[in-house]
CSV table of C-alpha atoms and ligand atoms in Angstrom, one decimal:
chain,number,residue,atom,x,y,z
F,1,MET,CA,-0.1,0.0,-0.2
F,2,SER,CA,1.2,3.7,-0.5
F,3,VAL,CA,-0.2,7.0,0.0
F,4,PRO,CA,-1.3,9.5,-2.9
F,5,ILE,CA,0.9,12.3,-3.3
F,6,VAL,CA,-0.5,15.6,-4.4
F,7,ARG,CA,1.6,19.0,-4.9
F,8,THR,CA,-1.0,21.4,-6.4
F,9,VAL,CA,-4.6,22.9,-5.0
F,10,ASP,CA,-6.1,21.9,-7.9
F,11,GLU,CA,-5.5,17.9,-7.4
F,12,LEU,CA,-6.1,18.3,-3.8
F,13,ARG,CA,-9.5,20.0,-4.7
F,14,THR,CA,-10.6,17.3,-7.1
F,15,ILE,CA,-10.3,14.9,-4.7
F,16,ALA,CA,-11.7,16.5,-1.9
F,17,ALA,CA,-14.7,17.1,-3.8
F,18,GLU,CA,-15.4,13.5,-4.7
F,19,TRP,CA,-14.8,12.4,-1.4
F,20,ARG,CA,-17.3,15.5,-0.1
F,21,ARG,CA,-19.8,13.8,-3.2
F,22,SER,CA,-19.4,10.6,-1.5
F,23,GLY,CA,-20.4,12.1,1.7
F,24,ALA,CA,-17.0,11.7,3.7
F,25,SER,CA,-15.8,14.0,6.4
F,26,ILE,CA,-12.3,15.1,5.9
F,27,ALA,CA,-9.9,15.7,8.3
F,28,VAL,CA,-6.2,17.3,8.0
F,29,VAL,CA,-3.4,17.2,10.0
F,30,PRO,CA,-0.6,20.2,9.4
F,31,THR,CA,3.1,19.0,9.5
F,32,MET,CA,6.4,20.2,8.5
F,33,GLY,CA,7.3,16.5,8.0
F,34,ALA,CA,10.3,14.3,9.5
F,35,LEU,CA,7.4,12.9,10.8
F,36,HIS,CA,7.7,11.2,13.7
F,37,GLU,CA,5.1,8.9,16.8
F,38,GLY,CA,3.8,12.6,17.7
F,39,HIS,CA,2.7,13.6,14.2
F,40,LEU,CA,1.4,9.8,13.8
F,41,SER,CA,-0.8,10.0,17.1
F,42,LEU,CA,-2.4,13.0,15.3
F,43,GLY,CA,-3.0,11.0,12.4
F,44,ARG,CA,-4.7,8.1,14.4
F,45,ALA,CA,-6.7,10.1,15.8
F,46,ALA,CA,-7.9,11.8,12.6
F,47,LEU,CA,-8.7,8.5,11.6
F,48,GLN,CA,-10.6,7.6,14.3
F,49,LYS,CA,-12.6,10.8,13.9
F,50,ALA,CA,-13.1,11.7,9.7
F,51,ASP,CA,-13.8,9.2,6.8
F,52,ARG,CA,-10.9,10.9,5.0
F,53,ILE,CA,-7.6,12.2,6.7
F,54,ILE,CA,-5.0,14.4,4.7
F,55,VAL,CA,-1.5,14.8,6.0
F,56,THR,CA,0.2,18.3,5.0
F,57,LEU,CA,3.9,18.3,4.7
F,58,PHE,CA,5.1,21.9,4.0
F,59,VAL,CA,8.3,23.2,5.3
F,60,ASN,CA,7.1,26.7,6.0
F,61,PRO,CA,9.8,29.3,5.1
F,62,LYS,CA,7.6,32.1,6.5
F,63,GLN,CA,7.6,30.6,10.2
F,64,PHE,CA,11.2,30.4,10.8
F,65,ASN,CA,13.4,33.1,11.9
F,66,SER,CA,16.8,31.7,11.0
F,67,ALA,CA,18.2,30.7,7.3
F,68,ALA,CA,20.2,28.1,9.3
F,69,ASP,CA,17.3,26.7,11.0
F,70,LEU,CA,15.1,26.4,7.8
F,71,ALA,CA,18.0,24.7,5.8
F,72,ALA,CA,18.9,22.1,8.8
F,73,TYR,CA,15.3,21.3,8.9
F,74,PRO,CA,15.0,17.4,8.3
F,75,ARG,CA,13.4,16.7,5.1
F,76,THR,CA,12.4,12.9,4.6
F,77,GLU,CA,9.6,13.0,2.2
F,78,SER,CA,9.8,9.2,0.8
F,79,GLN,CA,10.1,8.1,4.7
F,80,ASP,CA,7.0,10.3,5.8
F,81,ALA,CA,4.9,8.9,2.9
F,82,ALA,CA,6.0,5.0,3.9
F,83,LYS,CA,4.8,5.7,7.6
F,84,LEU,CA,1.5,7.7,6.2
F,85,ALA,CA,0.9,4.6,3.9
F,86,LEU,CA,1.1,2.2,7.0
F,87,LEU,CA,-0.8,4.3,9.0
F,88,GLY,CA,-3.6,4.4,6.6
F,89,ALA,CA,-3.8,8.0,5.4
F,90,HIS,CA,-5.5,8.7,2.3
F,91,LEU,CA,-3.6,11.5,0.4
F,92,LEU,CA,-0.3,13.6,1.2
F,93,TYR,CA,-0.4,17.2,0.3
F,94,VAL,CA,3.1,18.4,0.0
F,95,PRO,CA,2.4,21.6,-2.2
F,96,ASP,CA,4.7,23.0,-4.0
F,97,ALA,CA,5.9,26.4,-2.9
F,98,VAL,CA,3.9,28.3,-5.4
F,99,GLU,CA,0.8,26.8,-4.3
F,100,ILE,CA,1.3,28.3,-1.0
F,101,TYR,CA,3.0,31.9,-1.7
F,102,PRO,CA,2.5,32.3,-5.9
F,103,ALA,CA,4.2,35.3,-7.2
F,104,GLY,CA,2.9,38.6,-5.8
F,105,PHE,CA,1.5,37.0,-2.3
F,106,ALA,CA,0.5,39.9,0.0
F,107,THR,CA,-1.5,38.6,2.8
F,108,THR,CA,-0.6,37.9,6.5
F,109,VAL,CA,-2.5,36.5,8.9
F,110,SER,CA,-1.7,38.0,12.3
F,111,VAL,CA,-3.6,36.9,15.7
F,112,SER,CA,-2.8,39.5,18.0
F,113,GLY,CA,-2.9,38.8,21.9
F,114,ILE,CA,-2.4,35.0,21.9
F,115,SER,CA,0.9,35.2,19.7
F,116,GLN,CA,2.4,38.0,22.0
F,117,GLY,CA,5.0,36.7,24.5
F,118,LEU,CA,6.6,32.9,25.1
F,119,CYS,CA,8.0,31.9,21.3
F,120,GLY,CA,6.3,35.3,20.3
F,121,THR,CA,8.9,37.3,22.0
F,122,PHE,CA,12.0,35.2,20.9
F,123,ARG,CA,10.7,34.2,17.2
F,124,PRO,CA,9.5,37.5,15.7
F,125,GLY,CA,7.4,36.8,12.8
F,126,HIS,CA,7.1,32.8,13.6
F,127,PHE,CA,3.2,32.9,14.3
F,128,ASP,CA,2.3,35.2,11.7
F,129,GLY,CA,3.7,32.6,9.1
F,130,VAL,CA,1.8,29.6,11.4
F,131,ALA,CA,-1.3,31.6,11.3
F,132,THR,CA,-1.3,32.6,7.4
F,133,VAL,CA,0.2,29.2,6.4
F,134,VAL,CA,-2.2,27.2,8.4
F,135,ALA,CA,-5.0,29.5,7.1
F,136,LYS,CA,-4.0,28.3,3.6
F,137,LEU,CA,-4.4,24.8,4.4
F,138,PHE,CA,-7.9,25.2,6.0
F,139,LEU,CA,-9.3,26.8,3.0
F,140,GLN,CA,-6.9,24.6,0.6
F,141,THR,CA,-8.3,21.5,1.9
F,142,GLY,CA,-11.5,22.6,3.2
F,143,ALA,CA,-11.5,19.7,5.9
F,144,ASP,CA,-14.0,19.4,8.8
F,145,PHE,CA,-11.5,18.9,11.6
F,146,ALA,CA,-7.6,19.9,11.9
F,147,PHE,CA,-5.6,18.1,14.5
F,148,PHE,CA,-2.8,19.8,16.5
F,149,GLY,CA,-0.3,18.8,19.2
F,150,GLU,CA,-0.1,20.2,23.0
F,151,LYS,CA,3.6,20.1,22.3
F,152,ASP,CA,2.9,23.2,20.7
F,153,PHE,CA,0.4,25.2,22.9
F,154,GLN,CA,0.7,28.6,22.2
F,155,GLN,CA,0.5,27.4,18.3
F,156,LEU,CA,-2.6,25.4,19.2
F,157,GLN,CA,-4.3,28.5,21.2
F,158,LEU,CA,-3.5,30.6,18.3
F,159,VAL,CA,-5.2,28.3,15.7
F,160,ARG,CA,-8.0,28.3,17.6
F,161,ARG,CA,-8.7,31.7,18.2
F,162,MET,CA,-8.1,32.5,14.4
F,163,VAL,CA,-10.5,30.0,13.4
F,164,GLN,CA,-13.1,31.5,16.3
F,165,ASP,CA,-12.3,35.1,14.5
F,166,LEU,CA,-12.6,34.3,11.0
F,167,ASP,CA,-15.6,31.8,11.3
F,168,ILE,CA,-13.5,29.1,9.4
F,169,PRO,CA,-16.1,26.3,9.1
F,170,ILE,CA,-13.2,23.5,10.9
F,171,THR,CA,-13.1,22.0,14.3
F,172,VAL,CA,-9.8,22.2,16.1
F,173,VAL,CA,-9.0,18.7,17.7
F,174,CYS,CA,-6.2,18.5,20.3
F,175,CYS,CA,-3.7,15.8,21.2
F,176,PRO,CA,-1.8,15.4,23.9
F,177,THR,CA,2.3,15.1,23.6
F,178,VAL,CA,3.7,12.3,22.5
F,179,ARG,CA,7.2,11.7,25.0
F,180,GLU,CA,9.9,9.0,24.9
F,181,ALA,CA,10.3,7.0,27.9
F,182,ASP,CA,12.5,9.2,29.8
F,183,GLY,CA,10.2,11.9,29.4
F,184,LEU,CA,11.5,13.9,26.5
F,185,ALA,CA,8.6,15.2,24.2
F,186,LEU,CA,9.0,14.0,20.5
F,187,SER,CA,10.5,16.3,18.4
F,188,SER,CA,11.7,17.2,14.5
F,189,ARG,CA,14.9,18.5,16.2
F,190,ASN,CA,15.8,16.2,18.6
F,191,PHE,CA,17.8,14.2,16.0
F,192,ARG,CA,20.3,17.4,16.6
F,193,LEU,CA,20.9,16.5,20.2
F,194,SER,CA,24.5,14.8,20.6
F,195,PRO,CA,24.3,11.8,22.8
F,196,ALA,CA,25.8,13.9,25.8
F,197,GLU,CA,22.9,16.4,25.2
F,198,ARG,CA,20.3,13.7,24.6
F,199,ALA,CA,20.8,12.4,28.2
F,200,ILE,CA,20.9,15.9,29.7
F,201,ALA,CA,17.3,16.8,27.5
F,202,PRO,CA,14.6,14.8,29.6
F,203,ASN,CA,15.2,17.4,32.2
F,204,LEU,CA,13.2,20.4,30.7
F,205,ALA,CA,10.0,18.2,30.9
F,206,LEU,CA,11.3,16.2,34.4
F,207,VAL,CA,11.1,19.6,35.9
F,208,LEU,CA,8.2,21.0,34.5
F,209,ILE,CA,6.2,17.9,35.6
F,210,GLU,CA,7.4,18.5,39.1
F,211,THR,CA,7.0,22.0,39.2
F,212,ALA,CA,3.6,21.4,38.3
F,213,GLU,CA,2.9,19.1,40.7
F,214,ARG,CA,4.5,21.7,43.3
F,215,LEU,CA,2.4,24.3,42.3
F,216,ALA,CA,-0.9,22.0,42.5
F,217,ARG,CA,0.1,21.4,45.3
F,218,GLY,CA,0.3,25.4,46.6
F,219,SER,CA,3.8,25.8,46.5
F,220,PRO,CA,4.3,30.1,45.6
F,221,VAL,CA,4.1,30.6,41.8
F,222,LEU,CA,7.5,33.0,41.5
F,223,PRO,CA,9.9,31.4,43.7
F,224,THR,CA,9.0,27.9,42.4
F,225,LEU,CA,9.4,29.4,38.9
F,226,ALA,CA,12.8,30.5,39.8
F,227,GLU,CA,14.2,27.4,41.2
F,228,ALA,CA,12.3,25.6,38.0
F,229,ARG,CA,14.6,27.7,36.2
F,230,ALA,CA,17.8,27.0,38.3
F,231,ALA,CA,17.1,23.0,38.0
F,232,ILE,CA,17.0,23.2,34.5
F,233,LEU,CA,20.5,25.3,33.8
F,234,ALA,CA,21.6,22.9,36.9
F,235,ALA,CA,20.7,19.9,34.2
F,236,GLY,CA,22.9,21.4,31.6
F,237,TYR,CA,20.5,23.2,29.8
F,238,ARG,CA,22.9,26.6,28.2
F,239,ASP,CA,19.9,28.9,28.3
F,240,ILE,CA,16.0,29.4,29.2
F,241,GLU,CA,14.2,31.8,27.2
F,242,TYR,CA,11.0,31.6,29.1
F,243,LEU,CA,9.5,29.3,31.6
F,244,GLU,CA,6.3,30.9,32.6
F,245,LEU,CA,2.5,30.0,34.0
F,246,ARG,CA,-0.2,31.0,32.0
F,247,GLY,CA,-3.6,30.5,31.8
F,248,GLU,CA,-4.6,27.3,29.7
F,249,THR,CA,-6.9,28.9,27.4
F,250,ASP,CA,-6.4,32.9,27.1
F,251,LEU,CA,-2.2,32.1,28.1
F,252,GLN,CA,-2.2,34.9,30.2
F,253,PRO,CA,0.7,35.7,32.7
F,254,MET,CA,-0.4,34.3,36.4
F,255,THR,CA,1.3,34.8,39.7
F,256,SER,CA,-0.8,32.5,41.5
F,257,LEU,CA,-2.7,29.4,40.7
F,258,ASP,CA,-6.3,30.0,41.0
F,259,ARG,CA,-7.3,28.2,37.5
F,260,PRO,CA,-6.1,25.6,35.2
F,261,ALA,CA,-2.6,27.0,33.8
F,262,ARG,CA,0.1,25.9,31.9
F,263,LEU,CA,3.6,25.8,32.7
F,264,LEU,CA,5.2,26.5,29.4
F,265,ALA,CA,8.9,26.7,28.7
F,266,ALA,CA,11.6,27.0,25.7
F,267,ALA,CA,15.4,26.6,26.4
F,268,TRP,CA,18.7,26.0,24.3
F,269,LEU,CA,20.5,23.0,25.0
F,270,GLY,CA,23.9,23.6,23.3
F,271,GLU,CA,22.8,24.9,19.6
F,272,THR,CA,19.4,23.3,19.7
F,273,ARG,CA,16.4,25.3,21.0
F,274,LEU,CA,13.6,22.6,23.0
F,275,ILE,CA,10.1,23.5,23.9
F,276,ASP,CA,7.6,21.8,26.4
F,277,ASN,CA,4.6,22.6,28.2
F,278,VAL,CA,2.7,20.6,31.0
F,279,ARG,CA,-1.1,21.4,32.2
F,280,THR,CA,-1.1,22.4,36.1
F,281,SER,CA,-4.4,23.2,38.1
F,282,PRO,CA,-5.2,23.9,41.6
F,283,VAL,CA,-6.3,21.4,44.0
F,284,PHE,CA,-9.1,22.4,45.8
F,285,SER,CA,-9.3,20.5,49.3
F,286,GLU,CA,-12.9,19.5,50.3
F,287,VAL,CA,-14.5,21.3,52.8
F,288,GLY,CA,-16.5,19.8,55.5
V,1,AMP,P1,5.4,20.3,12.9
V,1,AMP,O1,6.0,19.1,12.0
V,1,AMP,O2,6.8,19.8,14.2
V,1,AMP,O3,5.1,21.5,12.5
V,1,AMP,O4,4.1,19.2,14.0
V,1,AMP,C1,2.9,19.1,13.0
V,1,AMP,C2,2.0,19.0,14.2
V,1,AMP,O5,2.5,17.9,14.7
V,1,AMP,C3,1.7,20.3,15.0
V,1,AMP,O6,0.4,20.0,15.8
V,1,AMP,C4,2.6,19.6,16.5
V,1,AMP,O7,1.8,20.0,17.8
V,1,AMP,C5,2.6,18.0,16.6
V,1,AMP,N1,3.5,17.7,17.2
V,1,AMP,C6,5.0,17.4,17.2
V,1,AMP,N2,5.2,17.2,18.1
V,1,AMP,C7,4.5,16.2,18.8
V,1,AMP,C8,4.2,15.7,19.9
V,1,AMP,N3,5.5,15.0,20.2
V,1,AMP,N4,3.4,14.9,20.4
V,1,AMP,C9,2.2,15.3,19.8
V,1,AMP,N5,2.1,16.6,18.7
V,1,AMP,C10,3.2,16.8,18.6
């Protein structure tokens, strides 16, 4: 079995229109390729929800802030296609660049608020690039459902906001972060880690998980976050861009844990930037 690959909007729309005529529902899973178990978990969830699933593969230059990062991003289309065939995906859409950014392209989708702070501070223009390409992929596929990972939590909330604001008729479904056995979140950037860095890498997740538990038990937010930062640096990370507590849905900064929240971090391990996040929520003691 293989998965059909299309590279133009015309081909994509012809196939999607046939599916629609037969009454099938459609899910889309946007990716930048180099597929790992995290991506495949989205595909599996999509197969549970919709009759047909389209996985998209586009390494979007507009969401990279560094030419070196873009150049180093892994491109493994034939392995990706083999994995998707095994999974049972119905279509792989690998748009030619001109299908996403035709000559004269002049539109940017920019979601304010949620795109500021966290990764937005350290990757200027990144979320405009994400919102613009995701909006295009939604419109090109006309899918009913879109699957995103919690691994990129700010991106997930940004996409939800955009869909709501622009009345895009698609339901955004989120899937939990898939981790290695030692806790490290799967990422297409993990392959860049040296063996020594790979051994240090899980500490980001482990500190976040432990900190989330401490906060839930009532530990004061600011000192606890300071201790978490120190622990990540002590484990061997080179620099922490941010480690913050934010509201679960609005991503507003929080200084006390009085509602469901996310603990989000980005940190550098050698030359590799890793991000992760975990949920935390106050434990209310029962009275009476
Ligand atoms: P990317 O190819 O990195 O742009 O990611 C494509 C989609 O896969 C996004 O919705 C990510 O949030 C999701 N994803 C990436 N890594 C993971 C992971 N470890 N677990 C779950 N979803 C993931």
